[in-house]
XYZ file of C-alpha atoms in Angstrom:
341
model
C 38.113 42.043 37.062
C 38.535 39.223 34.506
C 41.097 41.399 32.711
C 43.108 41.928 35.896
C 46.801 41.118 35.907
C 46.506 39.725 39.408
C 46.354 35.942 39.301
C 44.502 35.599 42.594
C 41.804 37.986 41.401
C 41.396 36.006 38.179
C 41.197 32.758 40.132
C 38.378 34.141 42.273
C 36.575 35.396 39.160
C 36.734 31.944 37.618
C 35.607 30.397 40.893
C 32.576 32.699 41.034
C 31.546 31.634 37.531
C 32.077 28.002 38.517
C 29.855 28.321 41.596
C 27.107 30.167 39.737
C 26.968 27.971 36.618
C 25.508 24.739 38.080
C 22.277 26.627 38.852
C 20.280 26.892 35.626
C 18.490 29.983 36.893
C 21.800 31.869 36.869
C 22.514 31.214 33.190
C 20.333 33.970 31.798
C 21.830 36.461 34.243
C 25.391 35.500 33.270
C 24.659 35.772 29.545
C 22.486 38.902 29.677
C 25.049 40.762 31.784
C 27.827 40.055 29.281
C 29.456 37.234 31.185
C 30.377 35.061 28.207
C 33.259 37.202 26.934
C 35.114 37.384 30.283
C 34.441 33.703 30.897
C 36.085 32.788 27.599
C 38.998 35.049 28.498
C 39.401 33.157 31.764
C 39.294 29.878 29.842
C 42.314 31.159 27.893
C 44.400 32.021 30.953
C 47.887 30.550 31.304
C 47.035 29.227 34.771
C 45.594 25.728 34.479
C 43.399 25.954 37.587
C 41.794 29.150 36.317
C 41.165 27.543 32.933
C 39.641 24.465 34.565
C 37.176 26.488 36.609
C 36.202 28.546 33.560
C 35.892 25.467 31.344
C 33.578 23.797 33.867
C 31.382 26.909 33.864
C 31.325 26.905 30.043
C 30.218 23.267 30.090
C 27.349 24.108 32.430
C 26.231 27.040 30.265
C 26.466 24.914 27.129
C 23.975 22.475 28.643
C 21.266 25.158 28.519
C 19.134 24.835 25.379
C 18.523 28.588 25.312
C 22.145 29.656 25.121
C 23.923 27.140 22.908
C 23.808 29.343 19.814
C 24.997 32.540 21.469
C 27.731 30.675 23.334
C 28.921 29.173 20.054
C 28.787 32.457 18.144
C 30.612 34.443 20.825
C 33.665 32.223 20.745
C 32.634 29.332 22.939
C 32.786 26.796 20.136
C 36.337 27.585 19.061
C 37.441 27.742 22.676
C 35.869 24.360 23.437
C 37.667 22.775 20.475
C 40.967 24.202 21.722
C 40.365 23.007 25.282
C 39.341 19.538 24.113
C 42.715 18.917 22.506
C 44.869 20.621 25.112
C 47.990 18.680 26.029
C 48.919 18.201 29.656
C 45.479 18.019 31.258
C 43.098 15.124 30.765
C 40.516 16.889 32.918
C 40.606 19.891 30.606
C 40.107 17.731 27.527
C 37.110 16.050 29.155
C 35.586 19.435 30.005
C 36.219 20.767 26.494
C 34.659 17.683 24.969
C 31.740 18.089 27.341
C 31.124 21.604 26.028
C 31.160 20.296 22.462
C 28.826 17.450 23.390
C 26.271 19.885 24.792
C 26.589 22.318 21.878
C 26.171 19.510 19.341
C 22.579 18.967 20.437
C 21.674 22.200 18.650
C 20.910 21.573 14.968
C 22.527 24.851 13.905
C 25.838 23.981 15.554
C 26.369 20.401 14.345
C 27.943 21.453 11.055
C 30.081 24.309 12.479
C 31.638 21.929 15.004
C 33.002 19.834 12.143
C 33.947 22.830 9.986
C 35.835 24.495 12.841
C 37.944 21.390 13.495
C 35.960 19.536 16.131
C 36.991 16.153 14.737
C 40.616 16.748 15.725
C 40.078 16.357 19.502
C 37.630 13.512 18.853
C 40.208 11.540 16.879
C 42.848 12.411 19.448
C 40.667 11.036 22.253
C 40.195 7.717 20.467
C 43.925 7.392 19.823
C 44.922 8.472 23.334
C 46.984 5.938 25.277
C 45.040 6.583 28.476
C 41.756 5.331 26.946
C 40.001 7.285 29.680
C 36.388 6.117 29.831
C 34.915 9.543 30.578
C 36.741 11.077 27.620
C 35.662 8.221 25.361
C 32.041 8.554 26.510
C 32.021 12.240 25.589
C 33.624 11.433 22.243
C 31.202 8.626 21.419
C 28.281 10.920 22.240
C 29.604 13.444 19.726
C 29.938 10.756 17.070
C 26.290 9.876 17.717
C 25.078 13.476 17.434
C 27.083 15.193 14.690
C 25.954 12.834 11.842
C 22.381 14.008 12.390
C 23.489 16.669 9.911
C 23.464 15.383 6.322
C 26.651 17.164 5.273
C 28.452 15.728 8.283
C 27.408 12.227 7.259
C 29.518 12.610 4.131
C 32.423 14.720 5.329
C 33.012 12.875 8.602
C 33.362 9.579 6.757
C 35.781 11.137 4.275
C 37.772 12.633 7.148
C 38.322 9.217 8.737
C 35.617 8.695 11.355
C 34.945 5.019 10.628
C 38.193 3.617 12.134
C 37.355 5.575 15.289
C 33.915 3.982 15.444
C 35.411 0.524 14.970
C 37.713 1.182 17.923
C 34.935 2.584 20.096
C 32.681 -0.382 19.319
C 35.116 -2.548 21.297
C 34.837 -0.417 24.439
C 32.879 -2.519 26.912
C 30.530 0.209 28.074
C 26.808 0.293 27.218
C 26.588 4.045 26.597
C 29.628 4.053 24.338
C 28.371 1.096 22.315
C 24.899 2.588 22.076
C 26.325 5.840 20.701
C 28.522 3.982 18.222
C 25.540 1.978 16.973
C 23.575 5.198 16.500
C 26.492 6.745 14.596
C 26.658 3.722 12.282
C 22.898 3.965 11.708
C 23.176 7.644 10.792
C 26.193 7.266 8.513
C 24.680 4.324 6.649
C 21.379 6.156 6.168
C 23.019 8.368 3.552
C 22.866 6.738 0.079
C 26.293 8.187 -0.773
C 27.801 6.073 1.993
C 26.101 2.819 1.057
C 28.400 1.829 -1.806
C 32.155 1.361 -1.540
C 32.478 2.957 1.909
C 31.729 0.317 4.525
C 33.880 -2.800 4.411
C 34.384 -5.964 6.411
C 35.855 -4.244 9.478
C 32.898 -1.898 9.809
C 30.364 -4.693 9.323
C 32.163 -6.817 11.928
C 31.908 -3.899 14.349
C 28.159 -3.682 13.707
C 27.768 -7.420 14.251
C 29.702 -7.103 17.506
C 27.208 -4.440 18.622
C 24.421 -6.914 17.838
C 25.620 -8.859 20.876
C 24.322 -6.089 23.121
C 21.387 -6.740 25.416
C 20.513 -3.027 25.319
C 17.540 -2.253 23.096
C 18.877 0.966 21.555
C 22.277 -0.497 20.748
C 20.911 -3.669 19.158
C 18.209 -1.785 17.264
C 20.577 0.805 15.792
C 23.151 -1.845 14.827
C 20.374 -3.679 12.960
C 19.275 -0.406 11.363
C 22.829 0.195 10.114
C 23.151 -3.301 8.681
C 19.714 -2.978 7.099
C 20.698 0.313 5.484
C 23.764 -1.300 3.942
C 21.709 -4.298 2.824
C 19.967 -2.075 0.281
C 22.920 -2.893 -1.979
C 23.578 -6.376 -3.401
C 27.321 -6.265 -2.742
C 26.715 -5.382 0.893
C 24.097 -8.107 1.243
C 26.640 -10.751 0.328
C 29.336 -9.266 2.559
C 27.010 -9.133 5.558
C 25.948 -12.733 5.061
C 29.511 -13.964 4.480
C 30.586 -12.396 7.769
C 28.070 -14.540 9.629
C 25.150 -12.187 10.157
C 22.320 -14.709 9.844
C 22.616 -16.213 13.365
C 22.596 -12.690 14.822
C 19.589 -11.709 12.726
C 17.704 -14.811 13.766
C 18.513 -14.194 17.412
C 17.372 -10.567 17.094
C 14.033 -11.710 15.679
C 13.539 -13.405 19.064
C 14.410 -10.233 20.985
C 11.996 -9.138 23.727
C 12.068 -5.667 22.164
C 9.612 -5.034 19.348
C 11.868 -2.422 17.725
C 14.672 -4.994 17.473
C 12.352 -7.602 15.999
C 11.187 -5.054 13.423
C 14.644 -4.096 12.204
C 15.885 -7.675 12.346
C 13.166 -8.902 9.988
C 13.706 -5.803 7.825
C 17.354 -6.789 7.501
C 16.333 -10.380 6.787
C 14.006 -9.480 3.912
C 16.732 -7.366 2.333
C 19.281 -10.146 2.635
C 16.689 -12.547 1.210
C 16.717 -10.563 -2.023
C 20.149 -12.019 -2.838
C 19.959 -15.413 -4.554
C 23.201 -16.629 -2.982
C 21.898 -16.011 0.534
C 18.413 -17.470 0.229
C 19.416 -21.081 0.845
C 20.999 -20.116 4.142
C 17.801 -18.378 5.239
C 15.442 -21.206 4.313
C 16.293 -23.195 7.411
C 13.788 -24.468 10.001
C 15.008 -22.293 12.879
C 14.931 -19.118 10.745
C 11.645 -19.745 8.984
C 10.045 -20.603 12.342
C 10.778 -17.068 13.506
C 9.485 -15.615 10.238
C 6.252 -17.603 10.673
C 5.867 -16.261 14.197
C 6.429 -12.679 13.051
C 3.870 -13.157 10.288
C 1.315 -13.278 13.111
C 2.759 -10.328 15.036
C 0.471 -7.549 16.270
C 2.577 -4.973 14.414
C 1.475 -4.502 10.810
C 4.944 -3.261 9.865
C 6.630 -6.359 11.249
C 4.166 -8.566 9.378
C 4.837 -6.574 6.208
C 8.597 -7.132 6.480
C 8.061 -10.828 7.200
C 5.830 -11.123 4.135
C 8.478 -9.381 2.046
C 11.038 -11.891 3.288
C 8.813 -14.782 2.207
C 8.193 -13.094 -1.130
C 11.926 -12.705 -1.798
C 12.679 -16.253 -0.703
C 9.963 -17.765 -2.906
C 12.010 -17.060 -6.011
C 12.296 -20.638 -7.272
C 9.950 -23.608 -7.439
C 12.116 -25.531 -4.965
C 12.157 -22.647 -2.512
C 8.371 -22.444 -2.673
C 8.070 -26.125 -1.834
C 10.591 -25.824 0.994
C 8.800 -22.821 2.478
C 5.455 -24.591 2.273
C 6.905 -27.607 4.082
C 8.223 -25.270 6.785
C 4.724 -23.960 7.397
C 4.608 -20.487 5.865
C 1.256 -20.921 4.112
C -0.963 -20.709 7.193
C 0.521 -17.456 8.566
C 0.585 -15.931 5.062
C -3.115 -16.763 4.631
C -3.691 -15.374 8.113
C -2.567 -11.966 6.819
C -5.282 -11.987 4.175
C -7.737 -11.357 6.979
C -6.013 -8.143 8.040
C -7.366 -4.896 6.728
C -4.192 -2.818 7.112
C -3.184 -1.406 3.750
C 0.490 -1.802 4.670
C 0.079 -5.611 4.721
C -2.437 -6.040 1.922
C-alpha cells in the first residue's frame, strides 16, 4: 500500500504508522514486519502532510533504544538528515532533528551522524532567522551528545561548531544552556582542542553560562574552563576575562559538584604567577579555607593544591598565613584519605 500511486491511500498509510508509533509496544511489531522501509518511503513523498506523519512516526521509533541501530542502517539516518534541513516546513525540520537527537544517544551512531552530514541542518538551525526555540533545543541537545565521540570532538570543532555554541549560549533557556555547557566540557576535554582552539569569545560564552543557577549548567561550564586551564596561555586568558569573581561565587554554590569544579579551576589558575596576586584576596582565601574543611576529600585535595600553588613566594606564604590558611591545612593532616595526604 505504501507504494500506491493513490495519494489518499498513502496518507492513510502514513496516518496508521503515526497512530501506532507512540505506543512503545508497537515498535517491535513495526520493525519485525518490515515496516521501516515503507515508512522511509512515505517520509520521501512529495506530499508534505504525508511526510510529516511519517517523520513523526520515525521520531517515535528512533526513541526506542532497541531499534536505533537498525533504523539508522536501513536509511533512517540519511532520511532524518534530509528532513532536518528541508526548506519550507519548520515542523518537518524539528521532526527531522528530533530523529537525529534520539539516534545520537546510541554510541555507534554518533560518528555516522557527523560523517553523513548531520552538522549541516544543525548549523542551519542556529543561523535560521526564526530562532524557533523547539528547533534550537533539539540542535543544542545534539551538540551535547555528538562530542561524546572522540573523533567528533576534533572534527566538529574543525567544521565550525564553536560559533554555533557561542550563539546558543545566549539563548535564555535552561535546557539549551545546559546542553551548550556540556558540549563545551566535552570539546575541551580533548587535549588536541586545548591549545590554539578556544579564544576570548568562547571563554566569554563559558563565563556567561557560569551565571546559571542550574547545577548541571554551572558545573559543566566550570569543567570546560578547568579543562582549558591546563594550559598556561589559557589560564591567563581566563583570568583576564574576569573569571575570578565567578569562580569565587561558584565555590559558594549550594551544589557540591559546582564547588568541586570551581576549586579545581582555581588551583589550575593559581599555577600562573601573574594570576596569584589576584587570588590571594581575603574573600577568595576565605572560601578556600572553608573548602579545606569540606567533607569531600577531593574538594579538600583541590583546595590544598590551590594553596600549594599560591605559596610560591615568601611574601605569598606570609599573606596566606595572615589570611588563616594554616589551621585548615593542619586540619587535613588528621585525615587518613590517601587522596589528601
